[in-house]
């Protein structure tokens, strides 16, 4: 249901590698001691397990802007972190991004507010009750707060529980990628979202027409 909601808003689903490295770490926006390094990585660009969907999205936009003037994409995938005593955290997130080519120096923050409207639509279609936006509070996780534009950043909450965030990427981070535009991104804990969603919205009946396989 969440994928259908984003698709209906004009988003295209992507499937990215679960690795980061190279220019993703160039500006020190990832807390390196909290990410998982692979023992036998095949290249510097794929040295660590990703701590966020953000960096795959930035590479997607970089590639899309070679051919298109807009990027509206989403992904459902796992992110990884190294916690206390070497405990590995593995969580599934849903994330989305909006970026318009040629708007890098625009005074308007249309991407952030457009994406906020998409989240409102997603929550409405999933029947998530009484969600709201709160001031962002830095957490000792894997992404530095300085990755964000300090004026356009918020937590997504249901009651007192933080389920995700929405923010515009800091222009200094964008400078590491070939992206001529602002980038607004959201990430929501998929398991929390599924738990909070109204079951009437997420239930899909079994198809009356069985699948047929053909050679």
PDB file of C-alpha atoms in Angstrom:
ATOM      1  CA  UNK A   1       0.000   0.000   0.000  1.00  0.00           C
ATOM      2  CA  UNK A   2       2.850   2.408   0.760  1.00  0.00           C
ATOM      3  CA  UNK A   3       4.467   1.667  -2.612  1.00  0.00           C
ATOM      4  CA  UNK A   4       1.165   2.218  -4.389  1.00  0.00           C
ATOM      5  CA  UNK A   5       0.689   5.540  -2.603  1.00  0.00           C
ATOM      6  CA  UNK A   6       4.101   6.808  -3.705  1.00  0.00           C
ATOM      7  CA  UNK A   7       3.646   5.483  -7.244  1.00  0.00           C
ATOM      8  CA  UNK A   8       0.339   7.343  -7.478  1.00  0.00           C
ATOM      9  CA  UNK A   9       2.234  10.534  -6.531  1.00  0.00           C
ATOM     10  CA  UNK A  10       4.515  10.085  -9.537  1.00  0.00           C
ATOM     11  CA  UNK A  11       7.422   8.320  -7.815  1.00  0.00           C
ATOM     12  CA  UNK A  12       9.461   5.521  -9.395  1.00  0.00           C
ATOM     13  CA  UNK A  13      10.852   2.699  -7.263  1.00  0.00           C
ATOM     14  CA  UNK A  14      14.599   2.068  -7.267  1.00  0.00           C
ATOM     15  CA  UNK A  15      16.735  -0.788  -5.942  1.00  0.00           C
ATOM     16  CA  UNK A  16      20.166   0.313  -4.787  1.00  0.00           C
ATOM     17  CA  UNK A  17      23.197  -1.599  -3.571  1.00  0.00           C
ATOM     18  CA  UNK A  18      23.480  -1.875   0.204  1.00  0.00           C
ATOM     19  CA  UNK A  19      26.984  -0.395   0.120  1.00  0.00           C
ATOM     20  CA  UNK A  20      28.576   3.034   0.467  1.00  0.00           C
ATOM     21  CA  UNK A  21      32.088   4.385   0.249  1.00  0.00           C
ATOM     22  CA  UNK A  22      34.260   6.712  -1.782  1.00  0.00           C
ATOM     23  CA  UNK A  23      32.687  10.146  -2.143  1.00  0.00           C
ATOM     24  CA  UNK A  24      29.853   9.156   0.211  1.00  0.00           C
ATOM     25  CA  UNK A  25      32.377   9.477   3.047  1.00  0.00           C
ATOM     26  CA  UNK A  26      34.406  12.302   1.530  1.00  0.00           C
ATOM     27  CA  UNK A  27      32.955  15.154   3.583  1.00  0.00           C
ATOM     28  CA  UNK A  28      32.804  13.250   6.902  1.00  0.00           C
ATOM     29  CA  UNK A  29      29.001  13.243   7.164  1.00  0.00           C
ATOM     30  CA  UNK A  30      28.969   9.578   8.191  1.00  0.00           C
ATOM     31  CA  UNK A  31      30.126   8.630  11.688  1.00  0.00           C
ATOM     32  CA  UNK A  32      32.699   6.090  10.554  1.00  0.00           C
ATOM     33  CA  UNK A  33      33.064   4.187  13.841  1.00  0.00           C
ATOM     34  CA  UNK A  34      29.359   3.267  13.720  1.00  0.00           C
ATOM     35  CA  UNK A  35      29.255   1.773  10.243  1.00  0.00           C
ATOM     36  CA  UNK A  36      30.075  -1.771   9.211  1.00  0.00           C
ATOM     37  CA  UNK A  37      33.151  -2.272   7.046  1.00  0.00           C
ATOM     38  CA  UNK A  38      33.237  -5.274   4.726  1.00  0.00           C
ATOM     39  CA  UNK A  39      36.249  -7.565   5.067  1.00  0.00           C
ATOM     40  CA  UNK A  40      36.544  -8.308   1.355  1.00  0.00           C
ATOM     41  CA  UNK A  41      35.143  -5.231  -0.345  1.00  0.00           C
ATOM     42  CA  UNK A  42      35.544  -5.132  -4.130  1.00  0.00           C
ATOM     43  CA  UNK A  43      36.049  -1.375  -4.478  1.00  0.00           C
ATOM     44  CA  UNK A  44      36.358   1.755  -2.346  1.00  0.00           C
ATOM     45  CA  UNK A  45      32.827   2.772  -3.427  1.00  0.00           C
ATOM     46  CA  UNK A  46      31.444  -0.412  -1.839  1.00  0.00           C
ATOM     47  CA  UNK A  47      33.512  -0.573   1.314  1.00  0.00           C
ATOM     48  CA  UNK A  48      30.770  -0.273   3.968  1.00  0.00           C
ATOM     49  CA  UNK A  49      27.185  -1.425   4.520  1.00  0.00           C
ATOM     50  CA  UNK A  50      24.935   1.584   4.099  1.00  0.00           C
ATOM     51  CA  UNK A  51      23.758   3.377   7.258  1.00  0.00           C
ATOM     52  CA  UNK A  52      21.014   5.207   5.336  1.00  0.00           C
ATOM     53  CA  UNK A  53      19.183   5.257   2.011  1.00  0.00           C
ATOM     54  CA  UNK A  54      20.384   8.838   1.451  1.00  0.00           C
ATOM     55  CA  UNK A  55      23.604   8.128  -0.407  1.00  0.00           C
ATOM     56  CA  UNK A  56      22.031   5.763  -2.925  1.00  0.00           C
ATOM     57  CA  UNK A  57      19.448   8.450  -3.660  1.00  0.00           C
ATOM     58  CA  UNK A  58      22.173  11.042  -4.288  1.00  0.00           C
ATOM     59  CA  UNK A  59      23.837   8.735  -6.803  1.00  0.00           C
ATOM     60  CA  UNK A  60      20.442   8.067  -8.427  1.00  0.00           C
ATOM     61  CA  UNK A  61      19.830  11.803  -8.875  1.00  0.00           C
ATOM     62  CA  UNK A  62      23.335  12.317 -10.235  1.00  0.00           C
ATOM     63  CA  UNK A  63      22.642   9.705 -12.904  1.00  0.00           C
ATOM     64  CA  UNK A  64      19.043  10.780 -13.619  1.00  0.00           C
ATOM     65  CA  UNK A  65      20.040  14.399 -14.217  1.00  0.00           C
ATOM     66  CA  UNK A  66      22.052  13.250 -17.238  1.00  0.00           C
ATOM     67  CA  UNK A  67      18.745  12.540 -18.968  1.00  0.00           C
ATOM     68  CA  UNK A  68      15.893  14.159 -17.006  1.00  0.00           C
ATOM     69  CA  UNK A  69      15.126  17.466 -15.299  1.00  0.00           C
ATOM     70  CA  UNK A  70      13.407  15.962 -12.274  1.00  0.00           C
ATOM     71  CA  UNK A  71      13.904  13.054  -9.895  1.00  0.00           C
ATOM     72  CA  UNK A  72      10.995  11.580  -7.908  1.00  0.00           C
ATOM     73  CA  UNK A  73      12.095   8.177  -6.615  1.00  0.00           C
ATOM     74  CA  UNK A  74      11.601   5.913  -3.605  1.00  0.00           C
ATOM     75  CA  UNK A  75      13.104   2.779  -2.135  1.00  0.00           C
ATOM     76  CA  UNK A  76      12.276   0.206   0.524  1.00  0.00           C
ATOM     77  CA  UNK A  77      15.458  -1.322   1.848  1.00  0.00           C
ATOM     78  CA  UNK A  78      17.602  -2.259   4.819  1.00  0.00           C
ATOM     79  CA  UNK A  79      20.131  -0.018   6.554  1.00  0.00           C
ATOM     80  CA  UNK A  80      22.834  -1.163   8.952  1.00  0.00           C
ATOM     81  CA  UNK A  81      24.673   0.188  11.991  1.00  0.00           C
ATOM     82  CA  UNK A  82      27.193  -0.994  14.548  1.00  0.00           C
ATOM     83  CA  UNK A  83      25.983  -0.426  18.098  1.00  0.00           C
ATOM     84  CA  UNK A  84      27.436  -0.893  21.556  1.00  0.00           C
ATOM     85  CA  UNK A  85      29.516  -4.042  22.188  1.00  0.00           C
ATOM     86  CA  UNK A  86      29.655  -4.716  18.464  1.00  0.00           C
ATOM     87  CA  UNK A  87      25.932  -5.385  18.152  1.00  0.00           C
ATOM     88  CA  UNK A  88      24.724  -5.091  14.560  1.00  0.00           C
ATOM     89  CA  UNK A  89      21.493  -3.214  13.915  1.00  0.00           C
ATOM     90  CA  UNK A  90      19.579  -4.067  10.741  1.00  0.00           C
ATOM     91  CA  UNK A  91      16.381  -2.117   9.993  1.00  0.00           C
ATOM     92  CA  UNK A  92      14.086  -1.725   7.003  1.00  0.00           C
ATOM     93  CA  UNK A  93      13.265   1.822   5.901  1.00  0.00           C
ATOM     94  CA  UNK A  94      11.143   3.422   3.226  1.00  0.00           C
ATOM     95  CA  UNK A  95      12.508   6.614   1.762  1.00  0.00           C
ATOM     96  CA  UNK A  96      11.788   9.043  -1.022  1.00  0.00           C
ATOM     97  CA  UNK A  97      13.396  12.012  -2.722  1.00  0.00           C
ATOM     98  CA  UNK A  98      12.404  14.976  -4.875  1.00  0.00           C
ATOM     99  CA  UNK A  99      14.893  17.088  -6.801  1.00  0.00           C
ATOM    100  CA  UNK A 100      14.487  19.559  -9.681  1.00  0.00           C
ATOM    101  CA  UNK A 101      17.406  20.192 -12.011  1.00  0.00           C
ATOM    102  CA  UNK A 102      18.661  23.770 -12.260  1.00  0.00           C
ATOM    103  CA  UNK A 103      17.189  24.889  -8.931  1.00  0.00           C
ATOM    104  CA  UNK A 104      20.393  24.711  -6.888  1.00  0.00           C
ATOM    105  CA  UNK A 105      20.499  28.456  -6.212  1.00  0.00           C
ATOM    106  CA  UNK A 106      16.749  29.020  -6.069  1.00  0.00           C
ATOM    107  CA  UNK A 107      15.485  31.028  -3.098  1.00  0.00           C
ATOM    108  CA  UNK A 108      12.407  28.803  -2.926  1.00  0.00           C
ATOM    109  CA  UNK A 109      12.466  25.514  -1.012  1.00  0.00           C
ATOM    110  CA  UNK A 110       9.741  23.922  -3.121  1.00  0.00           C
ATOM    111  CA  UNK A 111      11.237  20.424  -2.984  1.00  0.00           C
ATOM    112  CA  UNK A 112      11.009  20.237   0.804  1.00  0.00           C
ATOM    113  CA  UNK A 113       7.390  21.380   0.967  1.00  0.00           C
ATOM    114  CA  UNK A 114       6.380  19.289  -2.032  1.00  0.00           C
ATOM    115  CA  UNK A 115       7.838  16.213  -0.362  1.00  0.00           C
ATOM    116  CA  UNK A 116       6.104  17.098   2.894  1.00  0.00           C
ATOM    117  CA  UNK A 117       2.812  17.034   0.980  1.00  0.00           C
ATOM    118  CA  UNK A 118       3.689  13.561  -0.338  1.00  0.00           C
ATOM    119  CA  UNK A 119       4.252  12.325   3.234  1.00  0.00           C
ATOM    120  CA  UNK A 120       0.898  13.793   4.247  1.00  0.00           C
ATOM    121  CA  UNK A 121      -0.710  11.845   1.379  1.00  0.00           C
ATOM    122  CA  UNK A 122       1.132   8.636   2.291  1.00  0.00           C
ATOM    123  CA  UNK A 123       0.018   8.806   5.921  1.00  0.00           C
ATOM    124  CA  UNK A 124      -3.551   9.556   4.900  1.00  0.00           C
ATOM    125  CA  UNK A 125      -3.698   6.601   2.518  1.00  0.00           C
ATOM    126  CA  UNK A 126      -2.213   4.257   5.132  1.00  0.00           C
ATOM    127  CA  UNK A 127      -4.597   5.473   7.805  1.00  0.00           C
ATOM    128  CA  UNK A 128      -1.800   6.452  10.217  1.00  0.00           C
ATOM    129  CA  UNK A 129      -3.462   8.465  12.994  1.00  0.00           C
ATOM    130  CA  UNK A 130      -2.356  11.837  14.328  1.00  0.00           C
ATOM    131  CA  UNK A 131       1.128  12.044  12.852  1.00  0.00           C
ATOM    132  CA  UNK A 132       2.916  15.372  13.164  1.00  0.00           C
ATOM    133  CA  UNK A 133       6.227  17.146  12.562  1.00  0.00           C
ATOM    134  CA  UNK A 134       8.617  18.116  15.350  1.00  0.00           C
ATOM    135  CA  UNK A 135      11.982  19.875  15.603  1.00  0.00           C
ATOM    136  CA  UNK A 136      14.793  17.519  14.669  1.00  0.00           C
ATOM    137  CA  UNK A 137      16.837  16.171  17.565  1.00  0.00           C
ATOM    138  CA  UNK A 138      20.276  14.796  16.760  1.00  0.00           C
ATOM    139  CA  UNK A 139      20.668  11.137  17.718  1.00  0.00           C
ATOM    140  CA  UNK A 140      23.978   9.290  18.259  1.00  0.00           C
ATOM    141  CA  UNK A 141      23.494   7.126  15.192  1.00  0.00           C
ATOM    142  CA  UNK A 142      25.435   7.025  11.929  1.00  0.00           C
ATOM    143  CA  UNK A 143      24.598  10.292  10.142  1.00  0.00           C
ATOM    144  CA  UNK A 144      25.954  13.643  11.251  1.00  0.00           C
ATOM    145  CA  UNK A 145      23.359  16.396  11.701  1.00  0.00           C
ATOM    146  CA  UNK A 146      25.434  18.697   9.486  1.00  0.00           C
ATOM    147  CA  UNK A 147      24.361  16.663   6.445  1.00  0.00           C
ATOM    148  CA  UNK A 148      21.071  18.600   6.603  1.00  0.00           C
ATOM    149  CA  UNK A 149      20.051  22.140   5.730  1.00  0.00           C
ATOM    150  CA  UNK A 150      19.506  23.564   9.221  1.00  0.00           C
ATOM    151  CA  UNK A 151      16.323  25.472   8.268  1.00  0.00           C
ATOM    152  CA  UNK A 152      14.534  22.619   6.512  1.00  0.00           C
ATOM    153  CA  UNK A 153      14.618  19.550   8.713  1.00  0.00           C
ATOM    154  CA  UNK A 154      11.969  17.868  10.857  1.00  0.00           C
ATOM    155  CA  UNK A 155      11.169  14.638  12.636  1.00  0.00           C
ATOM    156  CA  UNK A 156       8.045  12.693  11.694  1.00  0.00           C
ATOM    157  CA  UNK A 157       6.219  11.535  14.810  1.00  0.00           C
ATOM    158  CA  UNK A 158       3.135   9.627  15.860  1.00  0.00           C
ATOM    159  CA  UNK A 159       2.364  10.575  19.433  1.00  0.00           C
ATOM    160  CA  UNK A 160       5.751  10.814  21.138  1.00  0.00           C
ATOM    161  CA  UNK A 161       7.371   8.200  18.905  1.00  0.00           C
ATOM    162  CA  UNK A 162       9.775   9.251  16.179  1.00  0.00           C
ATOM    163  CA  UNK A 163       9.187   7.162  13.072  1.00  0.00           C
ATOM    164  CA  UNK A 164      11.296   9.071  10.577  1.00  0.00           C
ATOM    165  CA  UNK A 165      12.441  12.425   9.295  1.00  0.00           C
ATOM    166  CA  UNK A 166      12.277  14.774   6.326  1.00  0.00           C
ATOM    167  CA  UNK A 167      14.980  17.217   5.348  1.00  0.00           C
ATOM    168  CA  UNK A 168      16.813  19.069   2.624  1.00  0.00           C
ATOM    169  CA  UNK A 169      20.397  17.988   2.045  1.00  0.00           C
ATOM    170  CA  UNK A 170      23.105  20.504   2.908  1.00  0.00           C
ATOM    171  CA  UNK A 171      24.523  22.166  -0.252  1.00  0.00           C
ATOM    172  CA  UNK A 172      28.027  21.185   0.932  1.00  0.00           C
ATOM    173  CA  UNK A 173      27.031  17.526   0.609  1.00  0.00           C
ATOM    174  CA  UNK A 174      25.460  18.122  -2.799  1.00  0.00           C
ATOM    175  CA  UNK A 175      28.818  19.570  -3.861  1.00  0.00           C
ATOM    176  CA  UNK A 176      30.332  16.063  -3.685  1.00  0.00           C
ATOM    177  CA  UNK A 177      27.957  14.923  -6.426  1.00  0.00           C
ATOM    178  CA  UNK A 178      27.196  16.189  -9.924  1.00  0.00           C
ATOM    179  CA  UNK A 179      23.772  17.526  -8.927  1.00  0.00           C
ATOM    180  CA  UNK A 180      22.538  20.939 -10.039  1.00  0.00           C
ATOM    181  CA  UNK A 181      19.554  21.223  -7.733  1.00  0.00           C
ATOM    182  CA  UNK A 182      18.166  21.077  -4.231  1.00  0.00           C
ATOM    183  CA  UNK A 183      17.492  17.627  -2.785  1.00  0.00           C
ATOM    184  CA  UNK A 184      14.707  16.853  -0.296  1.00  0.00           C
ATOM    185  CA  UNK A 185      14.631  13.392   1.270  1.00  0.00           C
ATOM    186  CA  UNK A 186      12.525  11.484   3.774  1.00  0.00           C
ATOM    187  CA  UNK A 187      13.175   8.219   5.570  1.00  0.00           C
ATOM    188  CA  UNK A 188      10.625   6.350   7.683  1.00  0.00           C
ATOM    189  CA  UNK A 189      11.111   3.182   9.714  1.00  0.00           C
ATOM    190  CA  UNK A 190       9.103   0.704   7.632  1.00  0.00           C
ATOM    191  CA  UNK A 191       8.332  -1.673  10.491  1.00  0.00           C
ATOM    192  CA  UNK A 192       7.015   1.142  12.673  1.00  0.00           C
ATOM    193  CA  UNK A 193       4.942   2.424   9.767  1.00  0.00           C
ATOM    194  CA  UNK A 194       3.433  -1.026   9.145  1.00  0.00           C
ATOM    195  CA  UNK A 195       2.577  -1.363  12.840  1.00  0.00           C
ATOM    196  CA  UNK A 196       0.835   2.006  12.934  1.00  0.00           C
ATOM    197  CA  UNK A 197      -1.019   1.714   9.636  1.00  0.00           C
ATOM    198  CA  UNK A 198      -4.716   0.892   9.694  1.00  0.00           C
ATOM    199  CA  UNK A 199      -5.123  -2.784   8.716  1.00  0.00           C
ATOM    200  CA  UNK A 200      -8.074  -1.892   6.507  1.00  0.00           C
ATOM    201  CA  UNK A 201      -5.678   0.117   4.328  1.00  0.00           C
ATOM    202  CA  UNK A 202      -2.869  -2.416   4.034  1.00  0.00           C
ATOM    203  CA  UNK A 203      -4.876  -5.605   3.508  1.00  0.00           C
ATOM    204  CA  UNK A 204      -4.865  -6.902  -0.065  1.00  0.00           C
ATOM    205  CA  UNK A 205      -7.253  -9.787  -0.898  1.00  0.00           C
ATOM    206  CA  UNK A 206      -5.997 -12.844  -2.756  1.00  0.00           C
ATOM    207  CA  UNK A 207      -6.421 -12.465  -6.504  1.00  0.00           C
ATOM    208  CA  UNK A 208      -9.361 -14.318  -8.081  1.00  0.00           C
ATOM    209  CA  UNK A 209      -7.136 -15.074 -11.043  1.00  0.00           C
ATOM    210  CA  UNK A 210      -4.269 -17.525 -10.357  1.00  0.00           C
ATOM    211  CA  UNK A 211      -0.872 -16.857 -11.887  1.00  0.00           C
ATOM    212  CA  UNK A 212      -0.025 -18.697 -15.119  1.00  0.00           C
ATOM    213  CA  UNK A 213       3.547 -19.509 -16.038  1.00  0.00           C
ATOM    214  CA  UNK A 214       4.544 -19.793 -19.697  1.00  0.00           C
ATOM    215  CA  UNK A 215       7.833 -20.747 -21.312  1.00  0.00           C
TER     216      UNK A 215
END
